[in-house]
CSV table of C-alpha atoms in Angstrom, one decimal:
chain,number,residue,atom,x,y,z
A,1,UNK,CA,39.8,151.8,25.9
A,2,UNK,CA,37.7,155.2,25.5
A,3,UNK,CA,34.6,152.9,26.1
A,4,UNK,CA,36.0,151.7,29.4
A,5,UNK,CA,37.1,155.0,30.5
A,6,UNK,CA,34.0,156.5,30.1
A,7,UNK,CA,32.2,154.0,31.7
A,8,UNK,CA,34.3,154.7,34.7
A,9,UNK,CA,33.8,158.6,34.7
A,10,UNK,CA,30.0,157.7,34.4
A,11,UNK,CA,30.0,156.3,37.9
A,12,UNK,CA,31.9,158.6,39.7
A,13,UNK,CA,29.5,161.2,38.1
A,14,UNK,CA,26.9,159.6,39.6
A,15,UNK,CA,28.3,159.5,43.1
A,16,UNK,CA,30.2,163.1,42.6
A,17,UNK,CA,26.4,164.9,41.6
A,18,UNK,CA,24.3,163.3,44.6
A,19,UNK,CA,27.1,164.2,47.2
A,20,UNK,CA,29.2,166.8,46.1
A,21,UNK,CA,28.8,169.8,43.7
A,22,UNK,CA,32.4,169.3,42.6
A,23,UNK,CA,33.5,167.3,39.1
A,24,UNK,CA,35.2,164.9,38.0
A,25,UNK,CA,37.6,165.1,34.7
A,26,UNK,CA,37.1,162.8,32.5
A,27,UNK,CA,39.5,163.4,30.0
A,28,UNK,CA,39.0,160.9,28.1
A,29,UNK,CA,35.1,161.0,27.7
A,30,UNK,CA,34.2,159.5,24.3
A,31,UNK,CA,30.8,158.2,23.4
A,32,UNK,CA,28.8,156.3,26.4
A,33,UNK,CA,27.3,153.2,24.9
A,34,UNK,CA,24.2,152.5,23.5
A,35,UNK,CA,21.7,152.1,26.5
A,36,UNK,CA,18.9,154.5,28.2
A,37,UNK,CA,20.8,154.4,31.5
A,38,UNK,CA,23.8,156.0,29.9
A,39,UNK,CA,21.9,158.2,28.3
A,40,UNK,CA,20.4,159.4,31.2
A,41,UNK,CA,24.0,159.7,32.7
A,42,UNK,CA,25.7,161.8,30.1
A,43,UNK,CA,22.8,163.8,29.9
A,44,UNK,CA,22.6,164.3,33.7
A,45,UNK,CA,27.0,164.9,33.6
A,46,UNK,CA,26.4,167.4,30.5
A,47,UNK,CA,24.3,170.3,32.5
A,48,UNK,CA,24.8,169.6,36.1
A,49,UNK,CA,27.2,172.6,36.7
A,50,UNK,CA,25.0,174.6,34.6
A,51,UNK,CA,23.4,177.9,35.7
A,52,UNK,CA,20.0,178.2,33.3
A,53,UNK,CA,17.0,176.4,34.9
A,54,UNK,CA,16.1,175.3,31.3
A,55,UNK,CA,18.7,172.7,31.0
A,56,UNK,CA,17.2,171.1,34.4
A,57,UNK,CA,13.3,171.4,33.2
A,58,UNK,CA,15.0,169.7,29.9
A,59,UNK,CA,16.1,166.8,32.1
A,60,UNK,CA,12.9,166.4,33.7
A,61,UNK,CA,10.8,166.4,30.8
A,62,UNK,CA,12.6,163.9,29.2
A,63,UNK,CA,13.4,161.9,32.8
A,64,UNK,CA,10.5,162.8,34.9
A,65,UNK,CA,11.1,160.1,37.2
A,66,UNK,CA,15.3,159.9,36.6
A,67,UNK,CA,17.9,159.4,39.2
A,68,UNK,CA,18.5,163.2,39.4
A,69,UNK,CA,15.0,164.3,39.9
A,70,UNK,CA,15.1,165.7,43.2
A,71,UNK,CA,18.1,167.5,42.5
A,72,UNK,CA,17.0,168.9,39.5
A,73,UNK,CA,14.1,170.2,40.7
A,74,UNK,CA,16.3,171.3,43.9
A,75,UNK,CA,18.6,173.5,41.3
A,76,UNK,CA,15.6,175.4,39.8
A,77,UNK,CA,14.1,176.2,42.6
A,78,UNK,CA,17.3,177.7,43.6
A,79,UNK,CA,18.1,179.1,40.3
A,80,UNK,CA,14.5,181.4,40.3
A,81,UNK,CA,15.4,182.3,44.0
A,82,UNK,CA,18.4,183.8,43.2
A,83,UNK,CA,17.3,185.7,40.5
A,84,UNK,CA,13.7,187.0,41.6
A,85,UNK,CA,15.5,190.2,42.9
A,86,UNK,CA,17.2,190.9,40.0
A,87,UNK,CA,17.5,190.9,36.1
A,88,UNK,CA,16.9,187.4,34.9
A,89,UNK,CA,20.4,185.9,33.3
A,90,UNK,CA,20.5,185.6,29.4
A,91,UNK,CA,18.4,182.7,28.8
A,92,UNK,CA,20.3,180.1,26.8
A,93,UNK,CA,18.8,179.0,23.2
A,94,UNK,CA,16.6,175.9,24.3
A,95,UNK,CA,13.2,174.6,21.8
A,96,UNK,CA,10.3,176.6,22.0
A,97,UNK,CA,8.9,173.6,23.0
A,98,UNK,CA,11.0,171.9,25.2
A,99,UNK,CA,13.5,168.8,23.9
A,100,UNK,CA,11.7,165.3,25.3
A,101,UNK,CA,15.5,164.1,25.4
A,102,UNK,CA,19.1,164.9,24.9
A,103,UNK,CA,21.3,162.1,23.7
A,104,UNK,CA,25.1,163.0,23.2
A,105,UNK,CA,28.2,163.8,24.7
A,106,UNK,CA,29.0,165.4,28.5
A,107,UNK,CA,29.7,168.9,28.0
A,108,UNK,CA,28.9,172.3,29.3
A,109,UNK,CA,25.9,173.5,28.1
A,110,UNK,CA,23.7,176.8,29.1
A,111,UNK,CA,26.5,179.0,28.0
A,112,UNK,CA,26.3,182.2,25.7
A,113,UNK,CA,28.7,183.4,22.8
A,114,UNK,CA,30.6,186.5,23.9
A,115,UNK,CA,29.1,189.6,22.8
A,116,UNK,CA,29.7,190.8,19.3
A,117,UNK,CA,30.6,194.4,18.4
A,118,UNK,CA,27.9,196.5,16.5
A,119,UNK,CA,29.7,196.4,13.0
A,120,UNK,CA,32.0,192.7,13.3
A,121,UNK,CA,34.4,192.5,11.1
A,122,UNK,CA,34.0,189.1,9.3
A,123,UNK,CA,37.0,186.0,9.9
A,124,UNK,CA,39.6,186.7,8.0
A,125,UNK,CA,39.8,182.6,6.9
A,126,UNK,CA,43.0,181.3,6.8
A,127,UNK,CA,44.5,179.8,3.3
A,128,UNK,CA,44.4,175.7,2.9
A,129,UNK,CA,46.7,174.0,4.5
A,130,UNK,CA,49.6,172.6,2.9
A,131,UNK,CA,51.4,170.7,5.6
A,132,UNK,CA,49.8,167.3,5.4
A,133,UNK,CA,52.9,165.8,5.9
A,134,UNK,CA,52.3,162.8,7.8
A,135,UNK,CA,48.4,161.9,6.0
A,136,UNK,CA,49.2,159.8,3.2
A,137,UNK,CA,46.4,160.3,0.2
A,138,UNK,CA,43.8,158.3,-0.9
A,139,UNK,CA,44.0,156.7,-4.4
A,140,UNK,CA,41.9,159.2,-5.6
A,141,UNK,CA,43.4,162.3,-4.6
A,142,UNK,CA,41.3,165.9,-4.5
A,143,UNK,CA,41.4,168.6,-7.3
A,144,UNK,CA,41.6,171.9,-6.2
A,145,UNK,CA,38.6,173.4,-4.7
A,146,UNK,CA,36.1,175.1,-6.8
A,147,UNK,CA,33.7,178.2,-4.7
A,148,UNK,CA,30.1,178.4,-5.8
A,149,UNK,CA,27.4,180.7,-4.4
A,150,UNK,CA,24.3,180.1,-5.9
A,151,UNK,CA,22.4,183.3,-4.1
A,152,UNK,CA,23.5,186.4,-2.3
A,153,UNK,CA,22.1,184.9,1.0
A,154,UNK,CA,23.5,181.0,0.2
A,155,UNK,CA,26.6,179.9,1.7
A,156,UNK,CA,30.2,180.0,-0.1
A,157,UNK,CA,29.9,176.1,-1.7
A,158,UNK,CA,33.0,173.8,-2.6
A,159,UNK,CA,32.7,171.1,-5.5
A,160,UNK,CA,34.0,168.1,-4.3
A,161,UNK,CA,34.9,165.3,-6.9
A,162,UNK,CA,33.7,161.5,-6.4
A,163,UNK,CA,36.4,159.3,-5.0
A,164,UNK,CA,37.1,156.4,-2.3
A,165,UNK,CA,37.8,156.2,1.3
A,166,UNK,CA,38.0,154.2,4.1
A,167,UNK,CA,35.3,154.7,6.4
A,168,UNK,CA,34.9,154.9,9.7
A,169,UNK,CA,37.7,153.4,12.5
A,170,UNK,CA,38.5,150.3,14.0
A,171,UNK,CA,40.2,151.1,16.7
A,172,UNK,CA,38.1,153.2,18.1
A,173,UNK,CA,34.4,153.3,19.7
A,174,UNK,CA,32.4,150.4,18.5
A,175,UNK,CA,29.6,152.8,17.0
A,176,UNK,CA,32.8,153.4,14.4
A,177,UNK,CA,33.4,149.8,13.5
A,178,UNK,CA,33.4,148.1,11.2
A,179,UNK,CA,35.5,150.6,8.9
A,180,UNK,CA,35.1,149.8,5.5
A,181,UNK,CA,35.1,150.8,1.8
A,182,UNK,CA,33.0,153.5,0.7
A,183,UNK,CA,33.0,155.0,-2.9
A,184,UNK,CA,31.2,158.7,-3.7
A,185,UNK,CA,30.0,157.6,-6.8
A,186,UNK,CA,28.6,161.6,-8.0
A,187,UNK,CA,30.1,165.1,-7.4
A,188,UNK,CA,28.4,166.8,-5.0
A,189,UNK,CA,28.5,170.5,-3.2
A,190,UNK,CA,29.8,171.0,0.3
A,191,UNK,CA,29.5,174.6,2.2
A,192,UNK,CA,33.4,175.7,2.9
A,193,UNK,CA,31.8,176.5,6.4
A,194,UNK,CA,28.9,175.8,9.3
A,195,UNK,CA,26.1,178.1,8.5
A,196,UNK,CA,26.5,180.9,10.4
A,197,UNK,CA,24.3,183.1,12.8
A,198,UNK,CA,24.0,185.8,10.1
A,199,UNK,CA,22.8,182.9,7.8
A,200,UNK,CA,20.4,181.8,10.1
A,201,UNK,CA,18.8,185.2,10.7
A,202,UNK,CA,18.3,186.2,6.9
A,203,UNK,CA,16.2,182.9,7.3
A,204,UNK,CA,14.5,183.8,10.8
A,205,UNK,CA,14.0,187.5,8.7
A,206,UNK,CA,12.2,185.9,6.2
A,207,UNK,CA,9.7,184.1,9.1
A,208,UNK,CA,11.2,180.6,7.9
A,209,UNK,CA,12.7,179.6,10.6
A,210,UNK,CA,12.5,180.6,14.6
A,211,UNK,CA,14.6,183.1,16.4
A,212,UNK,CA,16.6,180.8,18.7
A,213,UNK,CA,17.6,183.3,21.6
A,214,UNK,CA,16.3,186.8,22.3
A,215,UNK,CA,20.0,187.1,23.1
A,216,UNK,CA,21.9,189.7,20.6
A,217,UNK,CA,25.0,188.7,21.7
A,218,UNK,CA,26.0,185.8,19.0
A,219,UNK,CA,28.9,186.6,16.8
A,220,UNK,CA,27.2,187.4,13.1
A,221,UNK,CA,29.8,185.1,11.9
A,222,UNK,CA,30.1,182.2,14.4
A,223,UNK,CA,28.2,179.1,13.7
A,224,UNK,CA,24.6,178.8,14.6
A,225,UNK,CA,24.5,176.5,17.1
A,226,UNK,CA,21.3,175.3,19.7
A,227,UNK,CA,19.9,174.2,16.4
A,228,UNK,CA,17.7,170.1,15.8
A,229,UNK,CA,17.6,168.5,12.8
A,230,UNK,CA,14.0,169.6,12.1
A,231,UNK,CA,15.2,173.2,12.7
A,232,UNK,CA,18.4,172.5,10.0
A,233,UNK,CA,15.3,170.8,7.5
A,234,UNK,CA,13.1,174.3,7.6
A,235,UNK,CA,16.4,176.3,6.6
A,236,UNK,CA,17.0,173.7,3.9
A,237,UNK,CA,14.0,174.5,2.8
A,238,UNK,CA,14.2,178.0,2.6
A,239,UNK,CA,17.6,178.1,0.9
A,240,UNK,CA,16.1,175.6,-1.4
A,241,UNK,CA,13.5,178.2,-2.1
A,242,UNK,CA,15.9,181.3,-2.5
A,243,UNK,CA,18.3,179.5,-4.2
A,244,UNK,CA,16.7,177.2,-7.0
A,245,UNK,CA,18.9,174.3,-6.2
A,246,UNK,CA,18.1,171.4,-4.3
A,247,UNK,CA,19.9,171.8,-0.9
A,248,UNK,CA,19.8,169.7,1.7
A,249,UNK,CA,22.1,167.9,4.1
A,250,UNK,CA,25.3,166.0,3.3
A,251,UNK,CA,25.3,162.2,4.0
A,252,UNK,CA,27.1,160.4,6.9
A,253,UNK,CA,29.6,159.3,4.0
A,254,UNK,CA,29.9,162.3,2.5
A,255,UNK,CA,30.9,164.4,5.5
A,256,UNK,CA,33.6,162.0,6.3
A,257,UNK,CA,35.1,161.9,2.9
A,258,UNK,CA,35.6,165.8,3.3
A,259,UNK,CA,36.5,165.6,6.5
A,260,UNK,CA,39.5,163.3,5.8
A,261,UNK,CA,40.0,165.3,2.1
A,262,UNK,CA,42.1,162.9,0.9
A,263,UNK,CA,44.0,161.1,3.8
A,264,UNK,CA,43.8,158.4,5.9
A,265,UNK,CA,45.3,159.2,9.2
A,266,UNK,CA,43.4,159.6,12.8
A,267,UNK,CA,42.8,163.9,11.7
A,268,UNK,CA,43.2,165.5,8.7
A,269,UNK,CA,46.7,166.7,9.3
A,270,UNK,CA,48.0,163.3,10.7
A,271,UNK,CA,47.8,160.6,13.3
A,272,UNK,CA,48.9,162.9,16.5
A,273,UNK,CA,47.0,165.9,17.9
A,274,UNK,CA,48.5,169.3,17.5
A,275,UNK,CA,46.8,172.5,19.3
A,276,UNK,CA,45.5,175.4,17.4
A,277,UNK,CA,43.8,172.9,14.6
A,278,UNK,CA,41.0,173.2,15.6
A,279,UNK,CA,38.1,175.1,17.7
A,280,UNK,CA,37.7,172.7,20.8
A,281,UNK,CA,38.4,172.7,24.4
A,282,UNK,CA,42.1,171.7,25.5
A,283,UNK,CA,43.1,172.3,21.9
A,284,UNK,CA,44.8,176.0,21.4
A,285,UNK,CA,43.7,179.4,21.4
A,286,UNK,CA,41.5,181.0,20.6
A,287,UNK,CA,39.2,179.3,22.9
A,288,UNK,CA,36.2,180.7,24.7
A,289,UNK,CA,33.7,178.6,26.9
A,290,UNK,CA,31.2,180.9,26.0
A,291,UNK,CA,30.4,179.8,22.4
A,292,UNK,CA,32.5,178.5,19.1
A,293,UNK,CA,35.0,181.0,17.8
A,294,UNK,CA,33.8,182.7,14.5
A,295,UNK,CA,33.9,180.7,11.5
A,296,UNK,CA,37.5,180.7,9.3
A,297,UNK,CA,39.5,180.9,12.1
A,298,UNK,CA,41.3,178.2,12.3
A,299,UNK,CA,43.1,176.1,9.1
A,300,UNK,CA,41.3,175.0,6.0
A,301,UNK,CA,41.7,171.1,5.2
A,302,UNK,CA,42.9,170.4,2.2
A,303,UNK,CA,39.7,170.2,0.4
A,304,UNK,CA,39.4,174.0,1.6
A,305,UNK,CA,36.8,173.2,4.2
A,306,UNK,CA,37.2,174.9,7.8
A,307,UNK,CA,36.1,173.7,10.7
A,308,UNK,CA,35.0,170.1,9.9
A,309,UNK,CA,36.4,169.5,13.3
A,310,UNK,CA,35.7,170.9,16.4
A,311,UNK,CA,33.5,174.4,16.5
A,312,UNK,CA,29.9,172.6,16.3
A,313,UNK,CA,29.0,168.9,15.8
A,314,UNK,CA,27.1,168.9,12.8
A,315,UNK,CA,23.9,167.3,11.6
A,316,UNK,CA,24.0,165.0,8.8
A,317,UNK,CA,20.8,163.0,6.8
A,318,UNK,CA,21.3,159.8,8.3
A,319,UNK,CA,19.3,157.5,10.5
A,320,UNK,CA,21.3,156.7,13.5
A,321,UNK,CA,23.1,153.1,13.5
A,322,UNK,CA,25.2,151.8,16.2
A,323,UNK,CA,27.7,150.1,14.2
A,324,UNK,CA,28.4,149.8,10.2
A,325,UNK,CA,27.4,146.4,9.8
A,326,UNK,CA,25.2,146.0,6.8
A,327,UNK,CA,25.9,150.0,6.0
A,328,UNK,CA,25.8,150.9,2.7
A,329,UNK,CA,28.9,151.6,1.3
A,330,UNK,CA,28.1,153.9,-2.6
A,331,UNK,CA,28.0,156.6,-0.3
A,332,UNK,CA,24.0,156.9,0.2
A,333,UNK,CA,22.2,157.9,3.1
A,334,UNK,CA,21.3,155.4,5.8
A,335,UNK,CA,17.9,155.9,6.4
A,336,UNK,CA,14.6,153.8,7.5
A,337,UNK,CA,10.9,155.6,8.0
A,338,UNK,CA,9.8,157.5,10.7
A,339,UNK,CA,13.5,157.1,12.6
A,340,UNK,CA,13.7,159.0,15.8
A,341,UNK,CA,17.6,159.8,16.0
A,342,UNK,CA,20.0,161.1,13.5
A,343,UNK,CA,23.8,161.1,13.0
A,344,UNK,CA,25.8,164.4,14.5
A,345,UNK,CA,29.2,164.3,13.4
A,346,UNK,CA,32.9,166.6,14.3
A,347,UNK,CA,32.7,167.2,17.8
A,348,UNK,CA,32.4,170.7,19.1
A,349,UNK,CA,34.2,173.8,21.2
A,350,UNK,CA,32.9,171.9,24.2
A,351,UNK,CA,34.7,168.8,23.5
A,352,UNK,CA,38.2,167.4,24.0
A,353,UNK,CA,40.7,166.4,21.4
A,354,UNK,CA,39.5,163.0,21.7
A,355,UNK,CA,36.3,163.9,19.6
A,356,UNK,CA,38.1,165.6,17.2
A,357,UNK,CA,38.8,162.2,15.2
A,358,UNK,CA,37.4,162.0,11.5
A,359,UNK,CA,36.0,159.2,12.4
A,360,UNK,CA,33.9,160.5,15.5
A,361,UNK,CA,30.3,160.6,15.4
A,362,UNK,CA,27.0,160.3,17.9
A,363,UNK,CA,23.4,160.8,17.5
A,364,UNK,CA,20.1,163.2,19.0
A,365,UNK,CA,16.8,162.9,18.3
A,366,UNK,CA,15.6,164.9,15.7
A,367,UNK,CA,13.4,167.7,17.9
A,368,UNK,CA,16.6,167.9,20.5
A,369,UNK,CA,18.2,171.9,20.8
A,370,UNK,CA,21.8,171.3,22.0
A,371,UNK,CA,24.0,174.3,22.4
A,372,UNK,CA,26.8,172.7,20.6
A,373,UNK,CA,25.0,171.7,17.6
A,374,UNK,CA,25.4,173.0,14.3
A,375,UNK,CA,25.2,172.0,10.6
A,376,UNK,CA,26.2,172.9,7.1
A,377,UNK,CA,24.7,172.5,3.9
A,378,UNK,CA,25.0,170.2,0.7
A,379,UNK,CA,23.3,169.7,-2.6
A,380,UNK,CA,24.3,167.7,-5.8
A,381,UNK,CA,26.1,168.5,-8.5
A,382,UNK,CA,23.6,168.3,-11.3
C-alpha cells in the first residue's frame, strides 16, 4: 500500500516541478522502489523547494543529463542572482567534495538548526519509559540498562544483553520482507544517544575529522547530522584511538533489536502512533524544520535508548540488500567487498510518522552528505 502510494506522489511530482513551483503532499511517502528512475525522482522531490544552490549542483553532478536539468540549472542561476547584492545565506553542510548521488527518502533538505545560545544548557533526558502497555515482550526480555563511558570525550554507552527477535516486517515495504528470526548471539555496547555536534567537534578539534558547516549555529547537543558513512568511519576511528576499545558501528540486526527493546509491535510503545514520541515531522512538539531537536528530549525506550526513532536516520555497518532473503540471521553484518551503498535506519525530523516503524530502513552511498543523516556508535562487549 505505501509502495503504491508513493508511486503515485512520484508522478504528480514530476508533473507539479516542470509546471508549477507548488507541492504535492504525499503523506504517505515511504521508500520509492529499487530503480535509478526513482531514485532520480525522490531525489529531485527531496530539494526542489530548497533555497541553497548546493543541493541543485548535487543533483547535477550526480544526474548531469536528468529530467530536471534545465530547471536545476534555472534555480542556481537564480539563487546567485538573488544573493550577489547581499550577504550570501548560511550555506548548508554539503561534502567538500560534492555527493555523486543521493539515494533516500523525499524530504526538505538545505535547512539549518536554529541558533544555539553561547552557554546551552544540555537536554535534560527524560527517564525510560514505563508505559509499554500495548508491546508485548520478547522471550528474552531486557535487564536494566547498564551506562559505560570509556573516555571523557566517548559517548554515554548502554550494555545490551544477547536475545531474539523478530526481524524486519511483513506487511510493510518489500525492502522489509521477509521478517524473520534473528538471535544476538554476544553482548554488545550501544550509545544511549546519536553522536552529538559537540561529539563531533572534539573530533574535528583533534583534525580527525572535517568541519561540516562554517555555520556556528548547531545546537552543541543536537545530533550531528549532514554526515556519510565514510565521515561516521574516520570518527570511529578516532574514538577508537582515544578510547582503547574497538568502536565501530552497530549492525542492521543489532539496531533493530534496540530499537524494538523487547517488543514486538509496529513502535516501541505499541502498534498505533502517538505524537510527542518522537522527533519527526507531523508527530508533536517540539518540532523545528530547521534541524533535529537536541538529543534526550523526547522518551527513552525501554532499553534506555532515546531517539532510535525519528531525530536522524542513522548509519549502520551493512551492505545494502533489497529484501532479507538469504540474510543472515546470528545477528552479523551483511556485507560483500567493495559495496557502494549502506543501510540508514530510524527515519528522521524531516520524515512522517510512517517512517518511524522499527522496522523502517533505506540506503545511501557511502560518500553521500544528507542533512538528515546521523549515526551512533557500538563496540563489543569483550
Amino acid at each position: 500500500m505505501r509502495q503504491s502510494l508513493m508511486r503515485l506522489c512520484q508522478v504528480a511530482l514530476i508533473f507539479v516541478s516542470i509546471f508549477s513551483a507548488g507541492s504535492v503532499p504525499c503523506v504517505a511517502g515511504v521508500l520509492p522502489k529499487d530503480s535509478s528512475e526513482q531514485y532520480e525522482l525522490t531525489f529531485w522531490a527531496s530539494i526542489k523547494d530548497s533555497n541553497y544552490a548546493g543541493d541543485y549542483e548535487a543533483y547535477l553532478k550526480a544526474y548531469p543529463d536528468g529530467r530536471f536539468a534545465p530547471l536545476a540549472k534555472a534555480r542556481i542561476a537564480r539563487l546567485r542572482a538573488a544573493t550577489a547584492g547581499s550577504a550570501p545565506p548560511a550555506a548548508k553542510a554539503q561534502s567538500q567534495t560534492a555527493p555523486p548521488a543521493v539515494h533516500g527518502p523525499a524530504a526538505s533538505p538545505g535547512m539549518r538548526p536554529p541558533a544555539a545560545s553561547a552557554n546551552p544548557a544540555p537536554a535534560a533526558p527524560h527517564p525510560p519509559s514505563s508505559a509499554v502497555t500495548s508491546a508485548a515482550p520478547t522471550s528474552t526480555p531486557p535487564p536494566a540498562d547498564h551506562e559505560i563511558k570509556d573516555c571523557a570525550a566517548c559517548p554515554v554507552m548502554i550494555a545490551i544483553a544477547p536475545g531474539k527477535f523478530e526481524m524486519g516486517n511483513n506487511h510493510s515495504d518489500p525492502s522489509e520482507r521477509p521478517a524473520h528470526a534473528e538471535a544476538i548471539g554476544q553482548p554488545f555496547a550501544l550509545a544511549r544517544y546519536p553522536v552529538t555536534v559537540a561529539q563531533w567537534n572534539a573530533c574535528v578539534a583533534a583534525s580527525a575529522c572535517a568541519p561540516l558547516t562554517t555555520d556556528e549555529s548547531h545546537a552543541p547537543n543536537a545530533p550531528v547530522h549532514d554526515v556519510s558513512w565514510d565521515d561516521a568511519q574516520r570518527y570511529l576511528t578516532w574514538l577508537t584511538k582515544i578510547a582503547g576499545k574497538p568502536y565501530r558501528l552497530p549492525t542492521e540486526a543489532e539496531w533493530e533489536y534496540a530499537a524494538r527493546a523487547g517488543t514486538t509491535t509496529r513502535y516501541w510503545w505499541g502498534d498505533d502512533f502517538r505524537t510527542g514520541k518522537v522527533n519527526c515531522k507531523d508527530c508533536g512538539q517540539p518540532w523545528h524544520q530547521e534541524g533535529p531537536a537536541n538529543v534526550g528530549t523526547f522518551a527513552a525506550n525501554p532499553f534506555g535508548l532515546y531517539d532510535m526513532g525519528g531525530a536522524v536516520w542513522e548509519w549502520v555497518s551493512d551492505c545494502w540488500h533489497s529484501s532479507y532473503k538469504n540474510a543472515p540471521v546470528d545477528g552479523r553484518s551483511w556485507n560483500e567487498p567493495n559495496c557502494q551503498s549502506h543501510v540508514i535506519r530510524g527515519g528522521s525530523w524531516l520524515d512522517g510518522a510512517n517512517y518511524m516503524l522499527s522496522s523502517t530502513r533505506f540506503k545511501y552511498d557511502a560518500n553521500v552528505r544528507y542533512t538528515a543523516n546521523g549515526f551512533r556508535v557500538a563496540r563489543d562487549m569483550k
